[in-house]
Amino acid sequence: MKRSWIPVGELQLLPVSGGQLWLDGGSMFGMVPRMLWQRFAEPDSQNRVLVETNCFVVRTPTSLGIIDSGYGGKAGPKVRKRMSMEDGMPLVRNLAEHGIVPDQIDWVILSHLHFDHVGGCVARNASGRLEPVFRRARHIIQHTEWADATGKIPELVGSYFADDIVPLSDAGLVEQVDGTTEIVPGVTVTLTGGHTRGHQSIALQSGEASAIFAGDICPTAAHLPTFWTLSYDQFPLTVRRLKASLFDNVIQHDRLLLFSHDPVTPAVRLTRSADGQVVAHPVS
């Protein structure tokens, strides 16, 4: 779906799909029983639910950047079939619909380095060689996340793939940061941990207007309940704590909350109901 630019003060925010895919419902909802989560995400005959990889183009007065990159086009036929992934390079194709080409991108912020967030940063050229897609862009990654993704840690085998990240380093495009760091005026990253040890959120601020991309701390509107977490979370108790403080902050400051994987609504505002439940209001 082609979406419109969302103003955040002097910043402009554009949700763009990095490719849809179908993932196991149990993986997406962890310990939540199917009888509960299927009310919010209808499973197919293989118990899979539709998942979006929401990427966000950010236009500032001085730069053009993007948050996350979807899964790209490198996955083999078996993987693509298992997850019903889109053909080709979904993010590049969808950016083109808005007149944006990869060489216009100045910076890429990656919430973390799982394939469905970083895979679109690297592609195979006509000769089969891996090369960066955003050749002019610095790629912002938390130092802790880079260390875990490249450290060949036995318990993380299968969580990270060298083809997604090593070509970025070889090209000199990786910029590692430690903790809270302003990337360009109005765009700041903060180490959250939780989903992965080096997971980061991204905050946009312009005047009184603001938005926050929470990454996989709260990937969809269905994950607003505190205990609804992903089975992929490395530190689920941390995620539960983070969600509570995140929602309080978003509501108190009337921020936009940006979802990484919601297939219908990439951006919402939050309120609380009379009984204290968090309620999402879509923003288009």
PDB file of C-alpha atoms in Angstrom:
ATOM      1  CA  MET A   1       0.000   0.000   0.000  1.00  0.00           C
ATOM      2  CA  LYS A   2       1.355   3.418  -0.985  1.00  0.00           C
ATOM      3  CA  ARG A   3       1.193   5.720   2.034  1.00  0.00           C
ATOM      4  CA  SER A   4       1.447   9.485   2.533  1.00  0.00           C
ATOM      5  CA  TRP A   5       4.024  11.632   4.276  1.00  0.00           C
ATOM      6  CA  ILE A   6       3.294  12.350   7.947  1.00  0.00           C
ATOM      7  CA  PRO A   7       4.482  15.700   9.330  1.00  0.00           C
ATOM      8  CA  VAL A   8       6.431  15.713  12.606  1.00  0.00           C
ATOM      9  CA  GLY A   9       7.078  19.420  13.024  1.00  0.00           C
ATOM     10  CA  GLU A  10       9.671  20.345  10.382  1.00  0.00           C
ATOM     11  CA  LEU A  11      10.437  16.662   9.810  1.00  0.00           C
ATOM     12  CA  GLN A  12       8.560  14.495   7.321  1.00  0.00           C
ATOM     13  CA  LEU A  13       7.939  10.796   7.891  1.00  0.00           C
ATOM     14  CA  LEU A  14       6.991   8.277   5.201  1.00  0.00           C
ATOM     15  CA  PRO A  15       6.046   4.651   6.008  1.00  0.00           C
ATOM     16  CA  VAL A  16       7.340   2.347   3.261  1.00  0.00           C
ATOM     17  CA  SER A  17       7.065  -1.434   3.118  1.00  0.00           C
ATOM     18  CA  GLY A  18      10.268  -3.449   3.167  1.00  0.00           C
ATOM     19  CA  GLY A  19       8.229  -6.500   2.177  1.00  0.00           C
ATOM     20  CA  GLN A  20       5.416  -8.537   3.681  1.00  0.00           C
ATOM     21  CA  LEU A  21       5.890 -12.096   4.902  1.00  0.00           C
ATOM     22  CA  TRP A  22       4.037 -14.799   6.810  1.00  0.00           C
ATOM     23  CA  LEU A  23       5.493 -15.935  10.143  1.00  0.00           C
ATOM     24  CA  ASP A  24       4.413 -18.592  12.614  1.00  0.00           C
ATOM     25  CA  GLY A  25       1.764 -17.155  14.907  1.00  0.00           C
ATOM     26  CA  GLY A  26       3.263 -18.773  17.963  1.00  0.00           C
ATOM     27  CA  SER A  27       6.587 -17.091  17.248  1.00  0.00           C
ATOM     28  CA  MET A  28       4.920 -13.715  16.907  1.00  0.00           C
ATOM     29  CA  PHE A  29       2.956 -14.016  20.153  1.00  0.00           C
ATOM     30  CA  GLY A  30       5.174 -16.153  22.374  1.00  0.00           C
ATOM     31  CA  MET A  31       3.331 -17.479  25.423  1.00  0.00           C
ATOM     32  CA  VAL A  32      -0.045 -15.991  24.423  1.00  0.00           C
ATOM     33  CA  PRO A  33      -2.506 -18.798  23.540  1.00  0.00           C
ATOM     34  CA  ARG A  34      -3.727 -18.946  19.968  1.00  0.00           C
ATOM     35  CA  MET A  35      -7.348 -18.632  21.121  1.00  0.00           C
ATOM     36  CA  LEU A  36      -6.438 -15.089  22.233  1.00  0.00           C
ATOM     37  CA  TRP A  37      -4.050 -13.820  19.571  1.00  0.00           C
ATOM     38  CA  GLN A  38      -6.090 -15.108  16.622  1.00  0.00           C
ATOM     39  CA  ARG A  39      -8.689 -12.429  17.419  1.00  0.00           C
ATOM     40  CA  PHE A  40      -6.147  -9.821  16.313  1.00  0.00           C
ATOM     41  CA  ALA A  41      -4.087 -11.698  13.699  1.00  0.00           C
ATOM     42  CA  GLU A  42      -5.937 -14.288  11.630  1.00  0.00           C
ATOM     43  CA  PRO A  43      -3.753 -17.357  10.976  1.00  0.00           C
ATOM     44  CA  ASP A  44      -3.640 -19.225   7.696  1.00  0.00           C
ATOM     45  CA  SER A  45      -3.771 -23.015   7.281  1.00  0.00           C
ATOM     46  CA  GLN A  46      -0.103 -23.245   8.304  1.00  0.00           C
ATOM     47  CA  ASN A  47      -0.656 -21.251  11.517  1.00  0.00           C
ATOM     48  CA  ARG A  48       1.157 -18.270   9.983  1.00  0.00           C
ATOM     49  CA  VAL A  49       0.131 -14.629  10.372  1.00  0.00           C
ATOM     50  CA  LEU A  50       0.724 -11.736   7.987  1.00  0.00           C
ATOM     51  CA  VAL A  51       3.620  -9.511   9.039  1.00  0.00           C
ATOM     52  CA  GLU A  52       4.755  -6.218   7.510  1.00  0.00           C
ATOM     53  CA  THR A  53       8.290  -4.867   7.632  1.00  0.00           C
ATOM     54  CA  ASN A  54       7.564  -1.190   8.134  1.00  0.00           C
ATOM     55  CA  CYS A  55      10.465   1.060   7.174  1.00  0.00           C
ATOM     56  CA  PHE A  56      10.277   4.827   7.630  1.00  0.00           C
ATOM     57  CA  VAL A  57      11.847   7.430   5.377  1.00  0.00           C
ATOM     58  CA  VAL A  58      12.733  10.550   7.366  1.00  0.00           C
ATOM     59  CA  ARG A  59      13.207  13.875   5.619  1.00  0.00           C
ATOM     60  CA  THR A  60      14.929  16.539   7.721  1.00  0.00           C
ATOM     61  CA  PRO A  61      15.824  20.080   6.598  1.00  0.00           C
ATOM     62  CA  THR A  62      19.345  18.850   5.788  1.00  0.00           C
ATOM     63  CA  SER A  63      19.149  15.116   5.059  1.00  0.00           C
ATOM     64  CA  LEU A  64      17.170  12.109   3.875  1.00  0.00           C
ATOM     65  CA  GLY A  65      17.364   8.935   5.939  1.00  0.00           C
ATOM     66  CA  ILE A  66      15.572   5.675   6.511  1.00  0.00           C
ATOM     67  CA  ILE A  67      14.801   3.532   9.549  1.00  0.00           C
ATOM     68  CA  ASP A  68      15.241  -0.215   8.931  1.00  0.00           C
ATOM     69  CA  SER A  69      15.290  -1.872   5.513  1.00  0.00           C
ATOM     70  CA  GLY A  70      13.083  -4.955   5.469  1.00  0.00           C
ATOM     71  CA  TYR A  71      14.364  -8.336   4.289  1.00  0.00           C
ATOM     72  CA  GLY A  72      15.683  -7.553   0.803  1.00  0.00           C
ATOM     73  CA  GLY A  73      16.032 -10.083  -1.987  1.00  0.00           C
ATOM     74  CA  LYS A  74      18.867 -12.425  -0.946  1.00  0.00           C
ATOM     75  CA  ALA A  75      16.914 -15.247   0.715  1.00  0.00           C
ATOM     76  CA  GLY A  76      16.940 -18.606  -1.052  1.00  0.00           C
ATOM     77  CA  PRO A  77      13.865 -20.203  -2.678  1.00  0.00           C
ATOM     78  CA  LYS A  78      13.056 -22.503   0.279  1.00  0.00           C
ATOM     79  CA  VAL A  79      13.094 -19.662   2.799  1.00  0.00           C
ATOM     80  CA  ARG A  80      11.091 -17.388   0.532  1.00  0.00           C
ATOM     81  CA  LYS A  81       8.475 -20.079  -0.002  1.00  0.00           C
ATOM     82  CA  ARG A  82       8.250 -20.960   3.703  1.00  0.00           C
ATOM     83  CA  MET A  83       7.532 -17.343   4.616  1.00  0.00           C
ATOM     84  CA  SER A  84       5.750 -16.349   1.379  1.00  0.00           C
ATOM     85  CA  MET A  85       8.192 -13.468   0.973  1.00  0.00           C
ATOM     86  CA  GLU A  86       7.803 -10.994  -1.871  1.00  0.00           C
ATOM     87  CA  ASP A  87      10.018 -11.308  -4.938  1.00  0.00           C
ATOM     88  CA  GLY A  88      12.825  -8.900  -5.757  1.00  0.00           C
ATOM     89  CA  MET A  89      13.791  -5.947  -3.572  1.00  0.00           C
ATOM     90  CA  PRO A  90      10.543  -4.751  -1.949  1.00  0.00           C
ATOM     91  CA  LEU A  91      11.977  -1.659  -0.237  1.00  0.00           C
ATOM     92  CA  VAL A  92      13.757  -0.377  -3.346  1.00  0.00           C
ATOM     93  CA  ARG A  93      10.639  -0.997  -5.416  1.00  0.00           C
ATOM     94  CA  ASN A  94       8.383   0.796  -2.940  1.00  0.00           C
ATOM     95  CA  LEU A  95      10.770   3.729  -2.535  1.00  0.00           C
ATOM     96  CA  ALA A  96      10.697   4.149  -6.316  1.00  0.00           C
ATOM     97  CA  GLU A  97       6.924   4.643  -6.171  1.00  0.00           C
ATOM     98  CA  HIS A  98       7.671   7.826  -4.230  1.00  0.00           C
ATOM     99  CA  GLY A  99      10.451   8.930  -6.576  1.00  0.00           C
ATOM    100  CA  ILE A 100      13.220   7.954  -4.138  1.00  0.00           C
ATOM    101  CA  VAL A 101      16.320   6.040  -5.252  1.00  0.00           C
ATOM    102  CA  PRO A 102      18.891   4.452  -2.904  1.00  0.00           C
ATOM    103  CA  ASP A 103      21.666   6.922  -3.724  1.00  0.00           C
ATOM    104  CA  GLN A 104      19.540   9.742  -2.290  1.00  0.00           C
ATOM    105  CA  ILE A 105      19.671   8.201   1.200  1.00  0.00           C
ATOM    106  CA  ASP A 106      22.209   9.876   3.532  1.00  0.00           C
ATOM    107  CA  TRP A 107      21.801   7.616   6.571  1.00  0.00           C
ATOM    108  CA  VAL A 108      20.205   4.331   7.591  1.00  0.00           C
ATOM    109  CA  ILE A 109      19.358   3.581  11.214  1.00  0.00           C
ATOM    110  CA  LEU A 110      18.937  -0.095  12.034  1.00  0.00           C
ATOM    111  CA  SER A 111      16.940  -0.911  15.149  1.00  0.00           C
ATOM    112  CA  HIS A 112      18.778  -4.253  15.256  1.00  0.00           C
ATOM    113  CA  LEU A 113      20.361  -6.721  12.863  1.00  0.00           C
ATOM    114  CA  HIS A 114      17.792  -9.492  12.402  1.00  0.00           C
ATOM    115  CA  PHE A 115      17.273 -10.325   8.722  1.00  0.00           C
ATOM    116  CA  ASP A 116      13.856  -8.680   8.454  1.00  0.00           C
ATOM    117  CA  HIS A 117      15.296  -5.330   9.545  1.00  0.00           C
ATOM    118  CA  VAL A 118      18.730  -5.270   7.891  1.00  0.00           C
ATOM    119  CA  GLY A 119      18.402  -7.633   4.902  1.00  0.00           C
ATOM    120  CA  GLY A 120      17.379  -4.851   2.529  1.00  0.00           C
ATOM    121  CA  CYS A 121      20.692  -3.037   3.034  1.00  0.00           C
ATOM    122  CA  VAL A 122      22.662  -5.562   0.964  1.00  0.00           C
ATOM    123  CA  ALA A 123      21.890  -7.040  -2.458  1.00  0.00           C
ATOM    124  CA  ARG A 124      23.537  -9.226  -5.094  1.00  0.00           C
ATOM    125  CA  ASN A 125      24.616  -7.424  -8.245  1.00  0.00           C
ATOM    126  CA  ALA A 126      24.407  -8.897 -11.755  1.00  0.00           C
ATOM    127  CA  SER A 127      27.548 -10.952 -11.180  1.00  0.00           C
ATOM    128  CA  GLY A 128      26.259 -12.326  -7.873  1.00  0.00           C
ATOM    129  CA  ARG A 129      28.531 -10.223  -5.673  1.00  0.00           C
ATOM    130  CA  LEU A 130      27.099  -8.810  -2.459  1.00  0.00           C
ATOM    131  CA  GLU A 131      27.119  -5.017  -2.275  1.00  0.00           C
ATOM    132  CA  PRO A 132      25.443  -2.260  -0.235  1.00  0.00           C
ATOM    133  CA  VAL A 133      22.142  -0.920  -1.533  1.00  0.00           C
ATOM    134  CA  PHE A 134      22.496   2.525   0.055  1.00  0.00           C
ATOM    135  CA  ARG A 135      26.025   3.227  -1.143  1.00  0.00           C
ATOM    136  CA  ARG A 136      26.223   6.814   0.135  1.00  0.00           C
ATOM    137  CA  ALA A 137      24.656   6.192   3.524  1.00  0.00           C
ATOM    138  CA  ARG A 138      26.220   5.714   6.908  1.00  0.00           C
ATOM    139  CA  HIS A 139      24.535   2.798   8.674  1.00  0.00           C
ATOM    140  CA  ILE A 140      23.925   3.478  12.366  1.00  0.00           C
ATOM    141  CA  ILE A 141      24.115   0.444  14.662  1.00  0.00           C
ATOM    142  CA  GLN A 142      24.609   0.077  18.400  1.00  0.00           C
ATOM    143  CA  HIS A 143      28.092  -1.254  19.208  1.00  0.00           C
ATOM    144  CA  THR A 144      26.588  -4.007  21.373  1.00  0.00           C
ATOM    145  CA  GLU A 145      24.351  -5.176  18.532  1.00  0.00           C
ATOM    146  CA  TRP A 146      27.247  -5.259  16.077  1.00  0.00           C
ATOM    147  CA  ALA A 147      29.363  -7.227  18.550  1.00  0.00           C
ATOM    148  CA  ASP A 148      26.632  -9.830  19.039  1.00  0.00           C
ATOM    149  CA  ALA A 149      25.821 -10.063  15.334  1.00  0.00           C
ATOM    150  CA  THR A 150      29.429 -10.622  14.292  1.00  0.00           C
ATOM    151  CA  GLY A 151      30.728 -12.455  17.373  1.00  0.00           C
ATOM    152  CA  LYS A 152      29.742 -15.979  16.258  1.00  0.00           C
ATOM    153  CA  ILE A 153      28.142 -16.591  19.649  1.00  0.00           C
ATOM    154  CA  PRO A 154      26.839 -20.201  19.725  1.00  0.00           C
ATOM    155  CA  GLU A 155      23.478 -19.367  21.294  1.00  0.00           C
ATOM    156  CA  LEU A 156      22.824 -16.723  18.629  1.00  0.00           C
ATOM    157  CA  VAL A 157      23.479 -18.939  15.610  1.00  0.00           C
ATOM    158  CA  GLY A 158      20.593 -18.424  13.201  1.00  0.00           C
ATOM    159  CA  SER A 159      19.746 -14.997  14.610  1.00  0.00           C
ATOM    160  CA  TYR A 160      22.202 -13.077  12.424  1.00  0.00           C
ATOM    161  CA  PHE A 161      23.543 -13.636   8.904  1.00  0.00           C
ATOM    162  CA  ALA A 162      26.927 -12.441   7.667  1.00  0.00           C
ATOM    163  CA  ASP A 163      25.613 -11.690   4.156  1.00  0.00           C
ATOM    164  CA  ASP A 164      23.318  -9.050   5.642  1.00  0.00           C
ATOM    165  CA  ILE A 165      25.990  -7.100   7.499  1.00  0.00           C
ATOM    166  CA  VAL A 166      29.607  -7.875   6.557  1.00  0.00           C
ATOM    167  CA  PRO A 167      29.379  -6.147   3.128  1.00  0.00           C
ATOM    168  CA  LEU A 168      28.365  -2.937   4.940  1.00  0.00           C
ATOM    169  CA  SER A 169      31.481  -3.090   7.093  1.00  0.00           C
ATOM    170  CA  ASP A 170      33.700  -3.991   4.134  1.00  0.00           C
ATOM    171  CA  ALA A 171      32.435  -0.883   2.354  1.00  0.00           C
ATOM    172  CA  GLY A 172      33.187   1.318   5.357  1.00  0.00           C
ATOM    173  CA  LEU A 173      29.537   2.248   5.834  1.00  0.00           C
ATOM    174  CA  VAL A 174      28.996   1.067   9.421  1.00  0.00           C
ATOM    175  CA  GLU A 175      28.903   3.675  12.191  1.00  0.00           C
ATOM    176  CA  GLN A 176      28.733   2.104  15.640  1.00  0.00           C
ATOM    177  CA  VAL A 177      27.307   4.135  18.513  1.00  0.00           C
ATOM    178  CA  ASP A 178      27.117   3.549  22.248  1.00  0.00           C
ATOM    179  CA  GLY A 179      23.829   4.422  23.911  1.00  0.00           C
ATOM    180  CA  THR A 180      21.878   7.608  23.275  1.00  0.00           C
ATOM    181  CA  THR A 181      23.289   9.460  20.257  1.00  0.00           C
ATOM    182  CA  GLU A 182      21.960  12.244  18.031  1.00  0.00           C
ATOM    183  CA  ILE A 183      22.386  11.145  14.423  1.00  0.00           C
ATOM    184  CA  VAL A 184      21.235  14.382  12.756  1.00  0.00           C
ATOM    185  CA  PRO A 185      19.381  17.285  14.360  1.00  0.00           C
ATOM    186  CA  GLY A 186      16.021  15.972  15.548  1.00  0.00           C
ATOM    187  CA  VAL A 187      16.857  12.267  15.157  1.00  0.00           C
ATOM    188  CA  THR A 188      18.222  10.371  18.182  1.00  0.00           C
ATOM    189  CA  VAL A 189      18.856   6.694  18.883  1.00  0.00           C
ATOM    190  CA  THR A 190      18.689   5.103  22.339  1.00  0.00           C
ATOM    191  CA  LEU A 191      19.867   1.666  23.427  1.00  0.00           C
ATOM    192  CA  THR A 192      16.893  -0.274  24.784  1.00  0.00           C
ATOM    193  CA  GLY A 193      18.004  -3.898  24.873  1.00  0.00           C
ATOM    194  CA  GLY A 194      15.145  -6.319  25.414  1.00  0.00           C
ATOM    195  CA  HIS A 195      14.442  -7.807  22.009  1.00  0.00           C
ATOM    196  CA  THR A 196      18.191  -8.157  21.496  1.00  0.00           C
ATOM    197  CA  ARG A 197      21.002  -6.984  23.757  1.00  0.00           C
ATOM    198  CA  GLY A 198      21.835  -4.151  21.359  1.00  0.00           C
ATOM    199  CA  HIS A 199      18.334  -3.225  20.172  1.00  0.00           C
ATOM    200  CA  GLN A 200      17.759   0.532  19.818  1.00  0.00           C
ATOM    201  CA  SER A 201      14.752   2.825  19.490  1.00  0.00           C
ATOM    202  CA  ILE A 202      14.689   5.924  17.300  1.00  0.00           C
ATOM    203  CA  ALA A 203      13.139   9.223  18.403  1.00  0.00           C
ATOM    204  CA  LEU A 204      12.163  12.108  16.135  1.00  0.00           C
ATOM    205  CA  GLN A 205      11.691  15.565  17.640  1.00  0.00           C
ATOM    206  CA  SER A 206      10.843  18.886  16.010  1.00  0.00           C
ATOM    207  CA  GLY A 207       9.460  21.632  18.214  1.00  0.00           C
ATOM    208  CA  GLU A 208       6.559  20.186  20.171  1.00  0.00           C
ATOM    209  CA  ALA A 209       6.001  17.349  17.688  1.00  0.00           C
ATOM    210  CA  SER A 210       7.657  13.966  18.188  1.00  0.00           C
ATOM    211  CA  ALA A 211       7.548  10.302  17.231  1.00  0.00           C
ATOM    212  CA  ILE A 212       9.266   7.150  18.394  1.00  0.00           C
ATOM    213  CA  PHE A 213      10.071   3.979  16.498  1.00  0.00           C
ATOM    214  CA  ALA A 214      10.161   1.284  19.171  1.00  0.00           C
ATOM    215  CA  GLY A 215      11.303  -1.467  16.830  1.00  0.00           C
ATOM    216  CA  ASP A 216      10.476  -4.936  18.098  1.00  0.00           C
ATOM    217  CA  ILE A 217       9.790  -3.795  21.663  1.00  0.00           C
ATOM    218  CA  CYS A 218       6.195  -3.361  20.441  1.00  0.00           C
ATOM    219  CA  PRO A 219       6.014  -4.583  16.840  1.00  0.00           C
ATOM    220  CA  THR A 220       2.255  -4.328  16.217  1.00  0.00           C
ATOM    221  CA  ALA A 221      -0.877  -2.866  17.751  1.00  0.00           C
ATOM    222  CA  ALA A 222      -1.766  -6.391  18.900  1.00  0.00           C
ATOM    223  CA  HIS A 223       1.324  -6.320  21.142  1.00  0.00           C
ATOM    224  CA  LEU A 224       0.155  -3.382  23.254  1.00  0.00           C
ATOM    225  CA  PRO A 225      -0.725  -5.636  26.236  1.00  0.00           C
ATOM    226  CA  THR A 226       2.338  -5.760  28.491  1.00  0.00           C
ATOM    227  CA  PHE A 227       2.644  -9.557  28.498  1.00  0.00           C
ATOM    228  CA  TRP A 228       2.209 -10.007  24.734  1.00  0.00           C
ATOM    229  CA  THR A 229       5.785 -10.414  23.551  1.00  0.00           C
ATOM    230  CA  LEU A 230       7.623 -12.151  20.729  1.00  0.00           C
ATOM    231  CA  SER A 231       9.142 -15.591  21.178  1.00  0.00           C
ATOM    232  CA  TYR A 232      12.188 -14.065  19.429  1.00  0.00           C
ATOM    233  CA  ASP A 233      12.810 -11.713  22.373  1.00  0.00           C
ATOM    234  CA  GLN A 234      16.145 -12.500  24.017  1.00  0.00           C
ATOM    235  CA  PHE A 235      15.094 -10.753  27.257  1.00  0.00           C
ATOM    236  CA  PRO A 236      11.271 -10.890  27.525  1.00  0.00           C
ATOM    237  CA  LEU A 237      11.070  -9.477  31.057  1.00  0.00           C
ATOM    238  CA  THR A 238      13.051  -6.446  29.915  1.00  0.00           C
ATOM    239  CA  VAL A 239      10.626  -5.978  27.030  1.00  0.00           C
ATOM    240  CA  ARG A 240       7.668  -5.985  29.432  1.00  0.00           C
ATOM    241  CA  ARG A 241       9.287  -3.304  31.585  1.00  0.00           C
ATOM    242  CA  LEU A 242      10.224  -1.231  28.554  1.00  0.00           C
ATOM    243  CA  LYS A 243       6.709  -1.337  27.120  1.00  0.00           C
ATOM    244  CA  ALA A 244       5.168   0.078  30.283  1.00  0.00           C
ATOM    245  CA  SER A 245       7.530   3.064  30.394  1.00  0.00           C
ATOM    246  CA  LEU A 246       7.323   3.525  26.620  1.00  0.00           C
ATOM    247  CA  PHE A 247       3.545   3.819  26.627  1.00  0.00           C
ATOM    248  CA  ASP A 248       3.568   6.259  29.549  1.00  0.00           C
ATOM    249  CA  ASN A 249       6.068   8.430  27.691  1.00  0.00           C
ATOM    250  CA  VAL A 250       4.172   8.312  24.396  1.00  0.00           C
ATOM    251  CA  ILE A 251       0.860   9.221  26.036  1.00  0.00           C
ATOM    252  CA  GLN A 252       2.278  11.925  28.310  1.00  0.00           C
ATOM    253  CA  HIS A 253       4.042  13.732  25.452  1.00  0.00           C
ATOM    254  CA  ASP A 254       1.448  12.957  22.743  1.00  0.00           C
ATOM    255  CA  ARG A 255       4.058  11.276  20.555  1.00  0.00           C
ATOM    256  CA  LEU A 256       3.445   9.184  17.470  1.00  0.00           C
ATOM    257  CA  LEU A 257       4.272   5.521  18.042  1.00  0.00           C
ATOM    258  CA  LEU A 258       5.659   3.746  14.965  1.00  0.00           C
ATOM    259  CA  PHE A 259       5.210  -0.019  14.608  1.00  0.00           C
ATOM    260  CA  SER A 260       7.861  -2.211  12.986  1.00  0.00           C
ATOM    261  CA  HIS A 261       5.577  -5.051  11.867  1.00  0.00           C
ATOM    262  CA  ASP A 262       1.918  -4.025  11.912  1.00  0.00           C
ATOM    263  CA  PRO A 263       0.434  -4.997   8.503  1.00  0.00           C
ATOM    264  CA  VAL A 264      -2.368  -2.422   8.684  1.00  0.00           C
ATOM    265  CA  THR A 265      -1.292   0.551  10.799  1.00  0.00           C
ATOM    266  CA  PRO A 266       2.336   1.751  10.829  1.00  0.00           C
ATOM    267  CA  ALA A 267       1.724   4.835  13.010  1.00  0.00           C
ATOM    268  CA  VAL A 268      -0.636   5.519  15.927  1.00  0.00           C
ATOM    269  CA  ARG A 269      -1.310   7.802  18.830  1.00  0.00           C
ATOM    270  CA  LEU A 270      -2.061   6.233  22.197  1.00  0.00           C
ATOM    271  CA  THR A 271      -4.562   6.994  24.929  1.00  0.00           C
ATOM    272  CA  ARG A 272      -5.756   5.097  27.982  1.00  0.00           C
ATOM    273  CA  SER A 273      -9.302   3.889  28.424  1.00  0.00           C
ATOM    274  CA  ALA A 274     -11.286   4.424  31.622  1.00  0.00           C
ATOM    275  CA  ASP A 275     -10.065   1.044  32.900  1.00  0.00           C
ATOM    276  CA  GLY A 276      -6.422   1.901  32.182  1.00  0.00           C
ATOM    277  CA  GLN A 277      -5.984  -0.096  28.962  1.00  0.00           C
ATOM    278  CA  VAL A 278      -3.750   1.343  26.238  1.00  0.00           C
ATOM    279  CA  VAL A 279      -5.746   2.214  23.088  1.00  0.00           C
ATOM    280  CA  ALA A 280      -4.206   2.837  19.643  1.00  0.00           C
ATOM    281  CA  HIS A 281      -5.586   5.484  17.245  1.00  0.00           C
ATOM    282  CA  PRO A 282      -4.288   5.090  13.652  1.00  0.00           C
ATOM    283  CA  VAL A 283      -2.562   8.033  11.980  1.00  0.00           C
ATOM    284  CA  SER A 284      -2.518   8.154   8.182  1.00  0.00           C
TER     285      SER A 284
END
